[in-house]
Backbone as numpy.savetxt, mean C-alpha at the origin, in Angstrom:
# Nx Ny Nz CAx CAy CAz Cx Cy Cz
-39.92 11.96 -19.81 -39.08 12.81 -18.97 -38.68 12.01 -17.73
-37.39 12.08 -17.36 -36.87 11.35 -16.21 -36.63 12.34 -15.08
-37.17 12.06 -13.93 -37.00 12.93 -12.77 -36.12 12.24 -11.73
-35.28 13.04 -11.07 -34.45 12.52 -9.98 -35.31 12.51 -8.73
-35.60 11.33 -8.21 -36.47 11.22 -7.04 -35.69 11.02 -5.75
-34.37 11.14 -5.81 -33.55 10.95 -4.62 -33.15 12.29 -4.03
-33.16 12.36 -2.71 -32.66 13.55 -2.05 -31.13 13.50 -2.10
-30.44 14.62 -1.88 -28.98 14.60 -1.87 -28.42 13.60 -0.86
-29.07 13.46 0.29 -28.60 12.50 1.31 -28.72 11.07 0.80
-29.83 10.75 0.11 -30.00 9.40 -0.44 -28.99 9.14 -1.55
-28.76 10.14 -2.37 -27.80 9.97 -3.46 -26.41 9.70 -2.91
-26.04 10.41 -1.84 -24.73 10.20 -1.23 -24.65 8.81 -0.62
-25.73 8.32 -0.03 -25.71 7.01 0.60 -25.57 5.90 -0.44
-25.88 6.17 -1.70 -25.73 5.17 -2.76 -24.32 5.11 -3.32
-23.44 6.02 -2.89 -22.07 6.02 -3.37 -21.31 4.87 -2.71
-20.34 4.26 -3.43 -19.59 3.15 -2.84 -18.76 3.61 -1.66
-18.65 2.76 -0.66 -17.84 3.04 0.52 -16.39 2.78 0.17
-15.54 3.80 0.27 -14.13 3.63 -0.05 -13.27 3.60 1.20
-13.87 3.43 2.37 -13.07 3.36 3.59 -12.21 2.11 3.52
-10.94 2.27 3.86 -10.02 1.13 3.82 -9.45 0.87 2.45
-9.71 1.74 1.48 -9.18 1.54 0.13 -9.41 2.77 -0.71
-9.24 2.63 -2.01 -9.42 3.75 -2.91 -9.78 3.25 -4.30
-10.31 4.14 -5.11 -10.57 3.82 -6.50 -9.32 4.22 -7.27
-8.67 3.26 -7.90 -7.39 3.47 -8.58 -7.62 4.10 -9.95
-7.08 5.32 -10.19 -7.26 5.94 -11.50 -6.56 5.16 -12.61
-5.56 4.34 -12.26 -4.85 3.56 -13.28 -5.75 2.53 -13.94
-6.81 2.13 -13.25 -7.74 1.17 -13.85 -9.03 1.86 -14.26
-8.94 3.16 -14.44 -10.05 3.93 -14.98 -11.25 4.04 -14.06
-11.03 3.91 -12.75 -12.15 4.01 -11.83 -13.08 2.82 -11.93
-12.65 1.77 -12.63 -13.52 0.61 -12.83 -13.51 -0.34 -11.65
-12.63 -0.12 -10.70 -12.57 -1.04 -9.58 -12.08 -0.38 -8.32
-12.24 -1.08 -7.25 -11.84 -0.60 -5.93 -10.62 -1.37 -5.50
-9.61 -0.69 -4.96 -8.37 -1.33 -4.54 -8.31 -1.33 -3.02
-8.16 -2.51 -2.44 -8.07 -2.65 -0.98 -6.72 -2.17 -0.50
-6.70 -1.36 0.53 -5.47 -0.83 1.11 -5.21 -1.55 2.42
-4.22 -2.42 2.45 -3.97 -3.28 3.61 -2.98 -2.70 4.60
-2.39 -1.55 4.31 -1.40 -0.97 5.22 -2.00 -0.77 6.60
-1.29 -1.26 7.60 -1.71 -1.06 8.98 -2.80 -2.01 9.45
-3.26 -2.89 8.59 -4.30 -3.85 8.98 -3.67 -5.22 9.19
-4.26 -6.01 10.09 -3.72 -7.35 10.33 -4.11 -8.28 9.20
-3.36 -9.36 9.06 -3.64 -10.37 8.04 -4.89 -11.14 8.46
-5.97 -11.08 7.69 -7.21 -11.75 8.10 -7.13 -13.27 8.05
-6.07 -13.82 7.44 -5.94 -15.26 7.33 -5.14 -15.87 8.48
-4.63 -15.04 9.37 -3.93 -15.56 10.55 -4.97 -15.69 11.67
-5.13 -16.91 12.17 -6.14 -17.16 13.19 -5.77 -16.49 14.51
-6.77 -16.05 15.24 -6.55 -15.42 16.54 -7.01 -16.31 17.68
-7.55 -17.49 17.35 -8.02 -18.44 18.36 -7.52 -19.83 17.98
-6.93 -20.54 18.95 -6.44 -21.89 18.71 -7.61 -22.87 18.66
-7.39 -24.09 18.14 -8.48 -25.07 18.10 -9.07 -25.38 19.47
-8.25 -25.25 20.54 -8.78 -25.53 21.88 -9.38 -24.29 22.55
-9.49 -23.16 21.82 -10.19 -21.98 22.33 -9.32 -20.91 22.96
-8.00 -21.11 23.00 -7.12 -20.07 23.56 -6.98 -18.92 22.56
-6.94 -17.70 23.09 -6.78 -16.51 22.25 -5.29 -16.26 22.02
-4.93 -16.07 20.76 -3.54 -15.80 20.39 -3.39 -14.29 20.19
-2.32 -13.73 20.75 -2.05 -12.31 20.54 -1.58 -12.10 19.11
-2.12 -11.11 18.40 -1.64 -10.86 17.03 -0.18 -10.43 17.05
0.56 -10.74 15.99 1.97 -10.36 15.96 2.14 -8.84 16.01
3.17 -8.42 16.70 3.46 -6.99 16.82 4.11 -6.50 15.53
3.84 -5.24 15.14 4.48 -4.71 13.94 6.00 -4.65 14.11
6.70 -4.84 13.00 8.16 -4.79 13.03 8.61 -3.37 13.35
9.67 -3.27 14.15 10.23 -1.96 14.45 11.20 -1.59 13.34
11.17 -0.34 12.94 12.07 0.14 11.90 13.47 0.31 12.43
14.45 -0.04 11.61 15.84 0.22 11.95 16.23 1.55 11.32
17.39 2.05 11.68 17.87 3.30 11.09 18.23 3.09 9.63
18.22 4.15 8.87 18.59 4.09 7.47 17.40 3.84 6.57
17.65 3.81 5.26 16.56 3.62 4.31 15.89 2.26 4.51
14.63 2.14 4.13 13.94 0.85 4.24 14.63 -0.21 3.38
14.43 -1.46 3.75 15.04 -2.58 3.04 14.21 -2.91 1.80
14.86 -2.98 0.64 14.19 -3.33 -0.61 14.15 -4.85 -0.71
12.94 -5.41 -0.67 12.77 -6.87 -0.66 12.39 -7.42 -2.03
11.78 -6.60 -2.87 11.38 -7.06 -4.20 10.82 -5.92 -5.00
10.77 -6.12 -6.33 10.17 -5.09 -7.16 9.59 -5.69 -8.42
8.61 -5.00 -8.95 8.00 -5.34 -10.22 8.17 -4.11 -11.11
9.07 -4.23 -12.07 9.43 -3.09 -12.91 8.72 -3.17 -14.26
8.12 -2.07 -14.65 7.47 -1.96 -15.95 7.90 -0.62 -16.55
8.76 -0.65 -17.56 9.29 0.57 -18.16 8.20 1.43 -18.78
7.09 0.82 -19.20 6.02 1.56 -19.86 4.81 1.82 -18.96
4.86 1.38 -17.72 3.69 1.52 -16.86 4.07 1.82 -15.43
3.26 1.35 -14.52 3.46 1.61 -13.10 4.27 0.47 -12.50
5.36 0.81 -11.84 6.20 -0.18 -11.16 5.88 -0.17 -9.68
6.11 -1.31 -9.04 5.85 -1.46 -7.60 7.08 -2.03 -6.93
7.25 -1.71 -5.63 8.32 -2.31 -4.84 7.75 -2.84 -3.54
8.45 -3.80 -2.97 8.15 -4.29 -1.63 9.30 -3.83 -0.75
8.97 -3.00 0.23 9.98 -2.50 1.16 9.46 -2.72 2.57
10.28 -3.38 3.38 9.91 -3.69 4.76 8.55 -4.36 4.83
8.25 -5.23 3.87 7.03 -6.02 3.90 5.78 -5.33 3.38
5.90 -4.12 2.84 4.75 -3.40 2.30 4.99 -3.02 0.85
3.92 -2.84 0.09 4.00 -2.53 -1.34 3.83 -1.02 -1.55
4.70 -0.45 -2.40 4.68 0.99 -2.67 4.86 1.26 -4.16
4.44 2.47 -4.58 4.67 2.97 -5.94 5.50 4.24 -5.84
6.09 4.65 -6.95 6.87 5.89 -6.98 5.98 7.05 -6.55
6.56 7.95 -5.75 5.83 9.11 -5.26 5.27 8.92 -3.86
5.18 7.67 -3.40 4.62 7.41 -2.08 5.70 7.55 -1.00
5.24 7.74 0.23 6.14 7.83 1.37 6.32 6.44 1.99
7.58 6.12 2.29 7.93 4.88 2.99 8.55 5.33 4.30
7.72 5.46 5.33 8.20 6.05 6.57 8.52 7.51 6.33
9.77 7.91 6.65 10.21 9.29 6.44 10.82 9.52 5.06
10.85 8.50 4.24 11.50 8.56 2.93 10.46 8.65 1.82
10.74 9.50 0.82 9.86 9.54 -0.35 10.49 8.68 -1.44
9.68 7.82 -2.03 10.12 6.95 -3.11 10.07 7.76 -4.40
11.23 8.16 -4.89 11.33 9.05 -6.05 11.18 8.30 -7.36
11.96 7.20 -7.52 11.96 6.49 -8.80 12.22 5.00 -8.57
11.62 4.18 -9.42 11.84 2.73 -9.38 12.51 2.33 -10.68
13.71 1.75 -10.59 14.42 1.23 -11.75 14.33 -0.29 -11.74
14.97 -0.94 -12.70 14.84 -2.39 -12.83 15.48 -3.17 -11.69
16.48 -2.59 -11.00 17.13 -3.31 -9.90 17.41 -2.44 -8.68
16.86 -1.23 -8.66 17.10 -0.33 -7.53 16.00 0.71 -7.45
15.97 1.41 -6.31 15.05 2.53 -6.14 15.84 3.75 -5.69
15.31 4.91 -6.01 15.89 6.17 -5.57 14.91 6.76 -4.56
15.45 7.09 -3.36 14.62 7.62 -2.27 15.22 8.91 -1.78
14.38 9.73 -1.14 14.85 11.00 -0.60 14.28 11.20 0.79
15.16 11.65 1.69 14.74 12.04 3.04 15.35 13.41 3.30
14.49 14.39 3.50 14.93 15.79 3.64 15.74 16.15 2.39
17.01 16.54 2.56 17.82 16.92 1.39 18.80 15.83 0.97
18.67 14.63 1.54 19.56 13.53 1.19 18.87 12.56 0.23
19.60 12.12 -0.78 19.09 11.16 -1.76 19.80 9.83 -1.55
19.02 8.75 -1.53 19.55 7.41 -1.30 19.23 6.51 -2.49
20.17 5.64 -2.81 19.97 4.62 -3.84 19.96 3.28 -3.11
18.87 2.54 -3.22 18.76 1.25 -2.54 18.65 0.18 -3.62
19.65 -0.73 -3.64 19.68 -1.78 -4.67 19.02 -3.05 -4.17
18.44 -3.79 -5.11 17.85 -5.09 -4.82 18.99 -6.10 -4.77
19.14 -6.78 -3.65 20.20 -7.77 -3.50 19.59 -9.15 -3.34
20.30 -10.19 -3.83 19.76 -11.55 -3.67 19.65 -11.92 -2.19
18.70 -12.79 -1.86 18.52 -13.17 -0.45 19.69 -13.95 0.12
């Protein structure tokens, strides 16, 4: 016979910490996905070789209109991703005030309030 010797508090403390990320259901809960939105790049140094402190770069200010589509990874049979204004998104997520409705092979469909926008991927 197997007995549970952990209190509820101990059992909870054994659960994985998901702060700063989430368990992605697309991978069957088998892994943890790091969520980098709003966090600084850990590979950019904040101190020069001579010991001076460097100010981290300021976040980009948004311009008016839909976000800029910088790249996309389209999968007709699976989950597609886009890069907009330097961040990665999936269909259904919010990009600022815009909801990302659909990702096609060369464009995205977005909605803000009652307006629908089509943003095409253009060469650099």
